[in-house]
Coordinates of C-alpha atoms and ligand atoms in Angstrom, one line a residue:
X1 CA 22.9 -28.4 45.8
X2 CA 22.0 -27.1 42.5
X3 CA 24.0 -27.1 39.6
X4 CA 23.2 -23.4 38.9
X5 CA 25.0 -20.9 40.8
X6 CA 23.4 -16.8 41.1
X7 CA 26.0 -14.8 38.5
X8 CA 29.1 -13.6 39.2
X9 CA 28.9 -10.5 40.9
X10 CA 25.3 -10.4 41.8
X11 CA 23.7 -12.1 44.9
X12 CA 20.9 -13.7 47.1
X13 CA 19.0 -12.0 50.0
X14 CA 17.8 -13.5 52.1
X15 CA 15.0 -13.2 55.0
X16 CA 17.2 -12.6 57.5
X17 CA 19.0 -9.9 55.8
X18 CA 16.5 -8.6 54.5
X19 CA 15.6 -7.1 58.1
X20 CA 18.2 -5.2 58.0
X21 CA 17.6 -4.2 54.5
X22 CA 14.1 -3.1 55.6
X23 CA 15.5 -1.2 58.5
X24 CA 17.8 0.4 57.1
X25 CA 14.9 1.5 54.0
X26 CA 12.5 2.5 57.2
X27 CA 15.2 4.9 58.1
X28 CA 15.9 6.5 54.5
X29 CA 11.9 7.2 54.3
X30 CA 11.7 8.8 56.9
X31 CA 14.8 11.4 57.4
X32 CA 14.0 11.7 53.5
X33 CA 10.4 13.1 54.7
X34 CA 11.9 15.2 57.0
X35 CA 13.4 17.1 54.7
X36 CA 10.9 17.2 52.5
X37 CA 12.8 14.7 49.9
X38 CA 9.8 12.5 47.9
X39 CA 9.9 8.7 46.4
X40 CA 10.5 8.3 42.7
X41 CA 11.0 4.8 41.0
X42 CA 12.4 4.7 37.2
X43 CA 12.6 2.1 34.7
X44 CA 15.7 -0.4 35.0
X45 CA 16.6 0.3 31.6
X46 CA 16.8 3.7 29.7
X47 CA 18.2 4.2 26.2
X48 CA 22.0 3.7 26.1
X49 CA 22.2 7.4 24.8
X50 CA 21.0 8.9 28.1
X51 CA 24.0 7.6 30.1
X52 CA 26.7 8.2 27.3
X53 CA 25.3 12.4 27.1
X54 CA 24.7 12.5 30.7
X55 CA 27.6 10.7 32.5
X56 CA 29.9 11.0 29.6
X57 CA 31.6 8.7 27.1
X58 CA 34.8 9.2 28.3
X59 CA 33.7 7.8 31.7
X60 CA 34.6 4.4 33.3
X61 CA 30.9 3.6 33.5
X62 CA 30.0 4.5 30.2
X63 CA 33.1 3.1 28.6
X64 CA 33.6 0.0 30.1
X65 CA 30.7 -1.0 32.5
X66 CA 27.4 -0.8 31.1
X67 CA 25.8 -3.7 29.9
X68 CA 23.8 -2.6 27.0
X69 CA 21.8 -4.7 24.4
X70 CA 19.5 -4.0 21.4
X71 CA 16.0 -5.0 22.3
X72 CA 15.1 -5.4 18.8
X73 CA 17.2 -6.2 15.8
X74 CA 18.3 -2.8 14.5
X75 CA 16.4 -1.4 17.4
X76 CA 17.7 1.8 19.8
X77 CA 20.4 0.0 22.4
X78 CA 18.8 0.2 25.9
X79 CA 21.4 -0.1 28.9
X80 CA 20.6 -1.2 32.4
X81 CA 20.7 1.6 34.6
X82 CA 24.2 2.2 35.8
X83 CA 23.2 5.3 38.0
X84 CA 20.2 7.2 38.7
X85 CA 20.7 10.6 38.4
X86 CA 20.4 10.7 34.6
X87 CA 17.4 8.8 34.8
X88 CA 15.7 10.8 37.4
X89 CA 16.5 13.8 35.2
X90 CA 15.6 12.3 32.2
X91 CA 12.2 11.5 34.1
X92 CA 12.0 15.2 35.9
X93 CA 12.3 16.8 32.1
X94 CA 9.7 14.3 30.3
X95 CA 7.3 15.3 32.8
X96 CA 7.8 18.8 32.8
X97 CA 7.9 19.0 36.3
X98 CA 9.7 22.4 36.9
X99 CA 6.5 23.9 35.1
X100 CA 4.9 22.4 38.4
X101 CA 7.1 23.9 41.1
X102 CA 10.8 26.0 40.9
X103 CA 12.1 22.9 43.1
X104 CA 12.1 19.3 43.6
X105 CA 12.9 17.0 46.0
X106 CA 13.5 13.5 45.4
X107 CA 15.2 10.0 46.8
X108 CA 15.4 6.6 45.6
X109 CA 16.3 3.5 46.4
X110 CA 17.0 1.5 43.4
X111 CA 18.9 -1.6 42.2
X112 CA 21.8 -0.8 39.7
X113 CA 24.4 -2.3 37.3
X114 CA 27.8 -2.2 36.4
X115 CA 30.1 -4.5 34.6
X116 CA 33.3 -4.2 37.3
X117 CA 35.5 -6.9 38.5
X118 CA 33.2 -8.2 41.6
X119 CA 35.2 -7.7 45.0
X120 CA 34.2 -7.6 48.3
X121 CA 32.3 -4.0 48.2
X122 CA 31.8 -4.2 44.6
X123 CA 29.4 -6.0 42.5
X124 CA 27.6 -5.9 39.3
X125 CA 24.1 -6.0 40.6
X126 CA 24.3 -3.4 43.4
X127 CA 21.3 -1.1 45.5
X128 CA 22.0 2.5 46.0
X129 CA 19.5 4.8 47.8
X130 CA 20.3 8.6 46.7
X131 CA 18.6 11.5 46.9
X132 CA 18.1 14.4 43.8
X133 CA 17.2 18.5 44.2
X134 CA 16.0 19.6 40.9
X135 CA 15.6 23.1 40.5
X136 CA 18.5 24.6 42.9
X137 CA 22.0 24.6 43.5
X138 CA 22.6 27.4 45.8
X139 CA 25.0 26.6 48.4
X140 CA 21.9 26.0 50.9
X141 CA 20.8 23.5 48.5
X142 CA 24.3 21.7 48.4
X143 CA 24.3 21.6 52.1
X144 CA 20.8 20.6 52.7
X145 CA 21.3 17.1 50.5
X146 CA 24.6 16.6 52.4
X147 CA 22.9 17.2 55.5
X148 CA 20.9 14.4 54.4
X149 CA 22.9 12.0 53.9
X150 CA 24.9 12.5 57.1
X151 CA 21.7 12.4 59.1
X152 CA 20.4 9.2 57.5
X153 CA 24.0 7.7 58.1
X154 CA 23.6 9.0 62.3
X155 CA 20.3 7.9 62.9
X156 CA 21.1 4.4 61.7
X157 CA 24.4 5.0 64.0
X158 CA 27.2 4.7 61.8
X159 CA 30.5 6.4 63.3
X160 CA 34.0 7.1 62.1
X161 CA 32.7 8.4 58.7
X162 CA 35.4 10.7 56.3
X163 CA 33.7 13.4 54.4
X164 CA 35.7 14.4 52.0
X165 CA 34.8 17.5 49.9
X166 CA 35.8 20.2 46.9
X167 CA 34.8 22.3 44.1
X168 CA 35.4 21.8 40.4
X169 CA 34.4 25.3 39.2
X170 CA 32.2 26.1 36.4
X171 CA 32.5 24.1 32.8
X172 CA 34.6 25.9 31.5
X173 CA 37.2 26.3 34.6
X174 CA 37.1 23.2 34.2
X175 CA 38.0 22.7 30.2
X176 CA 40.9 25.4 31.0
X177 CA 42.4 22.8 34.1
X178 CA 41.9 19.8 32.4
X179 CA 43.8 21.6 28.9
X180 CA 46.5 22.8 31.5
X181 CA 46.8 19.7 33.5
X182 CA 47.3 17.5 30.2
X183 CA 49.8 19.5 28.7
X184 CA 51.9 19.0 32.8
X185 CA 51.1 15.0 32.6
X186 CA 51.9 14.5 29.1
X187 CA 55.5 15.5 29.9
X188 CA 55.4 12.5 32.7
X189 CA 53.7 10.3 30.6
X190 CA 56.0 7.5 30.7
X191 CA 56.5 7.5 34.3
X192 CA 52.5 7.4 34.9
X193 CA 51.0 3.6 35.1
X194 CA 48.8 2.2 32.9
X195 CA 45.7 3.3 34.2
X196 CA 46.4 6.7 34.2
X197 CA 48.0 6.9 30.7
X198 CA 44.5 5.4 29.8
X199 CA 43.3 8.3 31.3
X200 CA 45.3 11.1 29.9
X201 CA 43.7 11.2 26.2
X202 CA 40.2 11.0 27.4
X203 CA 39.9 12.1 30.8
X204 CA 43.1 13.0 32.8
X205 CA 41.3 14.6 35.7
X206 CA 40.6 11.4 36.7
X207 CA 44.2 11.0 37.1
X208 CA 44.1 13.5 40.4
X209 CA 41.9 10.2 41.8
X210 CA 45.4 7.8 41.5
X211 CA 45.8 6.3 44.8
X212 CA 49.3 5.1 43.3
X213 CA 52.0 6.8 44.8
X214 CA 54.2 7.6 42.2
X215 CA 51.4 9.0 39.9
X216 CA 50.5 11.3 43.4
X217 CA 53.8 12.0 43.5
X218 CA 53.7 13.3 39.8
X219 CA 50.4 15.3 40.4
X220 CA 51.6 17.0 43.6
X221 CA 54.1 19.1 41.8
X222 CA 51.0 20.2 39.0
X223 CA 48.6 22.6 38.3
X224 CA 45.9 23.4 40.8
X225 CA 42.6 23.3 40.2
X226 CA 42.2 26.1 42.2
X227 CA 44.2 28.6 40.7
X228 CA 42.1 27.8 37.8
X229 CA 38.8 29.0 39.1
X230 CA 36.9 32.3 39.8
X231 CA 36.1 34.1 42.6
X232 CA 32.6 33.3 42.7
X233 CA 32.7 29.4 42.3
X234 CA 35.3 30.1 45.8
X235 CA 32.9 32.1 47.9
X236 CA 29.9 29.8 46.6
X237 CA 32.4 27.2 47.8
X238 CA 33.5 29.0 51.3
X239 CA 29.5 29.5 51.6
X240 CA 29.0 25.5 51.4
X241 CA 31.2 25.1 54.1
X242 CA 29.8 27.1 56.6
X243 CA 26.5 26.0 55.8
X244 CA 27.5 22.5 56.7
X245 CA 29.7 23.7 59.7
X246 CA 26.7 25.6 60.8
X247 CA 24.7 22.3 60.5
X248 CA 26.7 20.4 62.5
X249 CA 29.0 18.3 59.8
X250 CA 32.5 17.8 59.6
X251 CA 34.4 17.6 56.8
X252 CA 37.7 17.9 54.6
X253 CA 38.9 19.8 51.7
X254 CA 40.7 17.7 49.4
X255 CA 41.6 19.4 46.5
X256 CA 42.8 16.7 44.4
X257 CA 38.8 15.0 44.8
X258 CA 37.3 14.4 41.2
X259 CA 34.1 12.3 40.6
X260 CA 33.5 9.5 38.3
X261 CA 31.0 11.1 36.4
X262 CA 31.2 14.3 34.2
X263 CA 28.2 16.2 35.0
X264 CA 29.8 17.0 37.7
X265 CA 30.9 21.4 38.4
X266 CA 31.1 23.0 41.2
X267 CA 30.9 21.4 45.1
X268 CA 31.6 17.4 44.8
X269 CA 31.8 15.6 47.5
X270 CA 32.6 11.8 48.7
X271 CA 32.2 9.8 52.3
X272 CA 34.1 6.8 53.3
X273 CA 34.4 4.3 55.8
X274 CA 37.8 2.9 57.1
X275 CA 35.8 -0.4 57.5
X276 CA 35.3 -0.6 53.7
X277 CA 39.2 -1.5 52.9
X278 CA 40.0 -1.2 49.4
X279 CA 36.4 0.2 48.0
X280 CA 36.1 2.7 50.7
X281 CA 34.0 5.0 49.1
X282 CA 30.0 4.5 50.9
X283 CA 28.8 7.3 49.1
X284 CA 29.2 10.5 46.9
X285 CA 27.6 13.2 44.9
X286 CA 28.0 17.0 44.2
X287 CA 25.9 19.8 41.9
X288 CA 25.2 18.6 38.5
X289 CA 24.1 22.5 36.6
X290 CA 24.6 21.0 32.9
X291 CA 23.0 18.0 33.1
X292 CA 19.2 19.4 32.2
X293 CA 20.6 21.0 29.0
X294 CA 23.3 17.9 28.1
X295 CA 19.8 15.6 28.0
X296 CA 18.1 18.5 25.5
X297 CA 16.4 21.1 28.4
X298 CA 16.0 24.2 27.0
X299 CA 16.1 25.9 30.2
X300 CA 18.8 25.3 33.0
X301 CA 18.0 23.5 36.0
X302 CA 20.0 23.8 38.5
X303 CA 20.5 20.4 40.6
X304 CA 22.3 18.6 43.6
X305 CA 22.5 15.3 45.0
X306 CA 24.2 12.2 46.3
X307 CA 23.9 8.5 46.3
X308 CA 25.3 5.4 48.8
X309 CA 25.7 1.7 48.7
X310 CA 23.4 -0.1 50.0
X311 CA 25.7 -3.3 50.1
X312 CA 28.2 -0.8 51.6
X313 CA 26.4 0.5 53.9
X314 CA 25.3 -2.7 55.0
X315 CA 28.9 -4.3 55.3
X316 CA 29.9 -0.7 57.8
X317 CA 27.1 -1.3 59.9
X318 CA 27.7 -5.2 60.2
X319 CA 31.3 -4.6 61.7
X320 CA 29.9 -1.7 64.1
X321 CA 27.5 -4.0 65.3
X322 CA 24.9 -2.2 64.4
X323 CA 22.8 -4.7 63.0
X324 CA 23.0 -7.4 66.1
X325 CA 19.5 -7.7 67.0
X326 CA 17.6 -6.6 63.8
X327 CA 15.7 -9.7 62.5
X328 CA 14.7 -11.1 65.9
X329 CA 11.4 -10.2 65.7
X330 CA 9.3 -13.2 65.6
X331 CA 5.8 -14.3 65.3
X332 CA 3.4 -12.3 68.3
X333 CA 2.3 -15.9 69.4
X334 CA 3.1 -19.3 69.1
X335 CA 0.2 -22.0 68.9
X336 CA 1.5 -24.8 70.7
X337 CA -0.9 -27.8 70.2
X338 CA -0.9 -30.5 72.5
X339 CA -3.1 -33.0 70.3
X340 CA -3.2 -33.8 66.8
X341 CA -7.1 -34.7 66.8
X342 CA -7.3 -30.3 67.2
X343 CA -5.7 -29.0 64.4
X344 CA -7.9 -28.1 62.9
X345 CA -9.1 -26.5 66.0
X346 CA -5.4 -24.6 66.1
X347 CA -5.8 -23.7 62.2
X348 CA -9.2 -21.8 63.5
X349 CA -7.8 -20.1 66.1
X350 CA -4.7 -19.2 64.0
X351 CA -6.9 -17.7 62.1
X352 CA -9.0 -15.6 64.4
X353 CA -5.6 -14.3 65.7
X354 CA -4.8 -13.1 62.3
X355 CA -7.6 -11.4 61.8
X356 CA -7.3 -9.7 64.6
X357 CA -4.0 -8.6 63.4
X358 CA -2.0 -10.7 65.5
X359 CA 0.7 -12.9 63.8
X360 CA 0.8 -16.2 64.6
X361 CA 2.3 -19.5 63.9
X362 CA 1.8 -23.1 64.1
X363 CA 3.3 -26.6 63.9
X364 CA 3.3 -28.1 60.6
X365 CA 5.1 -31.1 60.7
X366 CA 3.6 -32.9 63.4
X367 CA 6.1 -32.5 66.1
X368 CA 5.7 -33.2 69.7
X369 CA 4.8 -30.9 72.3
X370 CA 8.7 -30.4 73.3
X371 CA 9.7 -30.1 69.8
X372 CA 7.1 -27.4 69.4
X373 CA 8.3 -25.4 72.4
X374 CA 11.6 -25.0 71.0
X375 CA 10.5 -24.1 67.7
X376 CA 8.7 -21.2 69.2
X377 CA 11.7 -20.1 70.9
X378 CA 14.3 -20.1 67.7
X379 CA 11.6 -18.1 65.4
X380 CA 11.9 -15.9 68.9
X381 CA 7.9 -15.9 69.6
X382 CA 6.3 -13.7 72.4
X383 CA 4.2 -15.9 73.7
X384 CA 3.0 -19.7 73.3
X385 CA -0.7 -20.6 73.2
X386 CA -1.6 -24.0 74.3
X387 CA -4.3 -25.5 72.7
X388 CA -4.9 -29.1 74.4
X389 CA -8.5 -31.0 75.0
X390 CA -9.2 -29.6 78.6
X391 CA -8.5 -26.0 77.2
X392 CA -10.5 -26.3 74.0
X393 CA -13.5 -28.0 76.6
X394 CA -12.9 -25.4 79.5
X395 CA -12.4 -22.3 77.0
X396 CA -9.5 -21.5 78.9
X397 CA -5.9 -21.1 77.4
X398 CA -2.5 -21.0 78.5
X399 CA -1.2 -18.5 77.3
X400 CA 3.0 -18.4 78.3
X401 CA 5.2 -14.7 78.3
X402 CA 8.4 -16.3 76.8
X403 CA 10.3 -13.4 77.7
X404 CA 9.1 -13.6 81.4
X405 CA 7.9 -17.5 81.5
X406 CA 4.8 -15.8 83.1
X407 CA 1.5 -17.6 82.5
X408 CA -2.1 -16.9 82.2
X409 CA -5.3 -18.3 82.1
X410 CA -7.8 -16.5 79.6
X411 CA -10.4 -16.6 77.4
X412 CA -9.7 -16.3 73.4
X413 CA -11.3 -12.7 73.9
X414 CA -9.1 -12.1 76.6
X415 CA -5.9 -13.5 74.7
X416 CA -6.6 -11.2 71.8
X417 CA -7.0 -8.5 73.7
X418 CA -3.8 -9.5 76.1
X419 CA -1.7 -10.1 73.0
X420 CA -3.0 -6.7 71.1
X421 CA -1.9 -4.8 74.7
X422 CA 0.6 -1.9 74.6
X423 CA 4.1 -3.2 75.0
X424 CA 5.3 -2.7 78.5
X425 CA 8.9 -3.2 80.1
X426 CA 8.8 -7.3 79.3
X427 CA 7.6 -7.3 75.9
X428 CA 9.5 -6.1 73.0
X429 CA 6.0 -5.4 70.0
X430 CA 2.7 -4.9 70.0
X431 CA 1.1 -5.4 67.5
X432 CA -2.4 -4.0 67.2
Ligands
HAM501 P1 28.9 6.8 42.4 O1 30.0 7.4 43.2 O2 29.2 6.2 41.1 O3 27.8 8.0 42.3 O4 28.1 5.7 43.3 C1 27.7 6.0 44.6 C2 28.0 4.8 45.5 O5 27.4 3.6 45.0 C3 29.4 4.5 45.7 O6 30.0 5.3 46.7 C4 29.3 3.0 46.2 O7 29.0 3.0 47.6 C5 28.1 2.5 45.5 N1 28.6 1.7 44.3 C6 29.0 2.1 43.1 N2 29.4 1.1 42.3 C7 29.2 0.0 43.1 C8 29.4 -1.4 42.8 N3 29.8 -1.9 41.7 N4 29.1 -2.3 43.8 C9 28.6 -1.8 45.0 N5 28.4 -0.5 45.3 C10 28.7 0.4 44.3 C11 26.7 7.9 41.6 O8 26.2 6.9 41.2 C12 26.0 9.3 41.4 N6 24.7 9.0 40.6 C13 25.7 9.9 42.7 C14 24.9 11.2 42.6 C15 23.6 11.4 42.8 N7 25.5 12.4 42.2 C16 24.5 13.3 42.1 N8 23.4 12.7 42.5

């Protein structure tokens, strides 16, 4: 064991994870094409400044969880992406891209950082894949990125999800609740805990998030949001909904739903998984107007989108047994040498199998014939290759089905072409 450990809150993947990982990215590509939705990768770090305009100083994640260093002495602070939305917009308006096109589609999947207490569900290095539309918010936009996410989350197979969903009006429906709602807490102030009296100077919407009782308790008897909005951000509202009923998704209208971020108006949205526990939240996202303008955009740009943990994802599909025989896949063929005078003769024909884009593996250590055979079967080969003096004389192989424990006889031309064949009933790859 070493005496250095991987830092609190972050952690190791490993190969067989990252099957799933891999799987679970295949899947994201290619509902994300689709619907249209293109790759975009941004730096890890951005200037501080970005993230404090765009998600909002008064935020968790901009007040307490960014780490954030100066570069240079006296330089600009930079900050390790905490999110990518600001970043992608930061990245859409540098490159001028609605000159190009009135709308954009774009996903991600990208590592981010946040300084929270690490839990089960929640660390400080985490992956998120997300998806942004730049350049509409309509309520067919809204619904389109929602139907997005849901359909990545059933093609994988993921059941029993909560979508949870509500509007926040405009900005300024907004500024008139929050006033109204502070002026209603302030009154209650000493009964609220201490996370929500944190709240209440800087940002007490957040305090409609309290999962603590006696703070819900508090809020129940309060100002609506709703009664603080206009007509039109309700119909835009009622139109989401039927879009995504028309569409096939389910969801909820929970009223008291507020996001962590402030860019923020309008729809907002949040799925969850009973099989998370405390951190149940898998994903979340919602229209995001002001944020072009709040990085300096002269003109508005309209925007939706989401993101989900990856980590959270993969912990859900884990317990639904979803990821059972992902990572199984081993080498096409095994070369199972019955003579240490031939390796070399195995490394050749190792070799020649590659080429022919045929993975293959070998013994390296020298084991016996047995030892080998078991090998092949724990990296879960297709087939084993025997490669012994008669066969190397003859130009004959064994070559053994391990599914079926079938065996043939064939030339190398024939075993390339046997192993590159189309898979039928017995074999699980092909891969040719
Ligand atoms: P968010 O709600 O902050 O939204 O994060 C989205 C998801 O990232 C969460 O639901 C959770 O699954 C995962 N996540 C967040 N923090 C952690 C953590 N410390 N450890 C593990 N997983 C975590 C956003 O980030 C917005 N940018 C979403 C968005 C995109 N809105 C519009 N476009």
């Amino acid at each position: 064991m070493s005496a250095y450990r991987a830092v609190k809150g972050t952690r190791d993947i490993f190969p067989e994870e990252i099957a799933a990982w891999k799987h679970i990215e295949n899947v994201i590509g290619g509902v994300a094409e689709l619907y249209g939705f293109q790759e975009i990768r941004t730096p890890v770090f951005e200037y501080t400044d970005l993230f404090r305009r765009g998600i909002g100083a008064a935020t968790d994640i901009v007040g307490k969880e960014m780490f954030s260093f100066e570069p240079d002495p006296g330089g600009r602070s930079i900050t390790l992406r905490p999110e990518m939305t600001a970043g992608v917009m930061r990245a859409f308006l540098q490159k001028n891209l609605h000159a190009a096109a009135p709308v954009h589609k774009l996903y991600y999947i990208a590592e981010l950082f946040r300084k929270e207490r690490p839990q089960a569900g929640r660390q400080r290095q985490f992956a998120q894949f997300g998806a942004e539309l730049l350049g509409a918010s309509s309520p067919e936009a809204v619904a389109e990125v929602i139907g997005l996410m849901m359909q990545v989350f059933s093609t994988l197979g993921v059941k029993g999800l909560k979508l949870r969903i509500n509007t926040l009006g405009d900005m300024d429906d907004r500024v008139r609740y929050r006033d109204a709602l502070k002026a209603y807490l302030v009154q209650y102030a000493a009964d609220l805990d201490e996370p929500s009296r944190e709240r209440l100077e800087k940002n007490p919407l957040r305090i409609l998030d309290s999962k603590n009782p006696a703070v819900q308790d508090i809020v129940a008897d309060g100002p609506k949001l709703r009664d603080y909005l206009k007509q039109g951000a309700l119909d835009d509202f009622e139109q989401v909904l039927r879009y995504l009923d028309e569409r096939g998704v389910s969801c909820s209208v929970d009223p008291l739903l507020v996001r962590g971020l402030d860019y923020y108006c309008h729809t907002a949205f949040e799925v969850a998984s009973p099989e998370l526990g405390a951190q149940d939240a898998l994903g979340g996202g919602g229209r995001y107007d002001g944020l072009a303008r709040q990085l300096g955009s002269k003109t508005d740009i309209p925007a939706a989108g989401f993101a989900v943990g990856m980590e959270r994802l993969l912990i859900v599909m884990e317990k639904q047994g979803l990821l059972r025989h992902i990572g199984e896949k081993g080498p096409r063929v095994y070369v199972v040498l019955q003579d240490r005078e031939l390796v070399s003769r195995a490394v050749t024909l190792c070799n020649s199998l590659r080429s022919a884009g045929i993975s293959a593996e070998m013994d390296l250590c020298a084991r016996s014939m047995k030892a080998q055979m078991r090998e092949a079967n724990r990296m879960h080969a297709d087939f084993a290759l025997f490669v012994g003096e008669a066969e190397i004389r003859s130009g004959l192989f064994g070559l053994k089905n391990l599914r079926t424990s079938g065996q043939e006889e064939l030339d190398m031309k024939a075993v390339i072409a046997r192993l590159c064949r189309k898979p039928d009933e017995t074999e699980s790859s092909a891969p040719c």
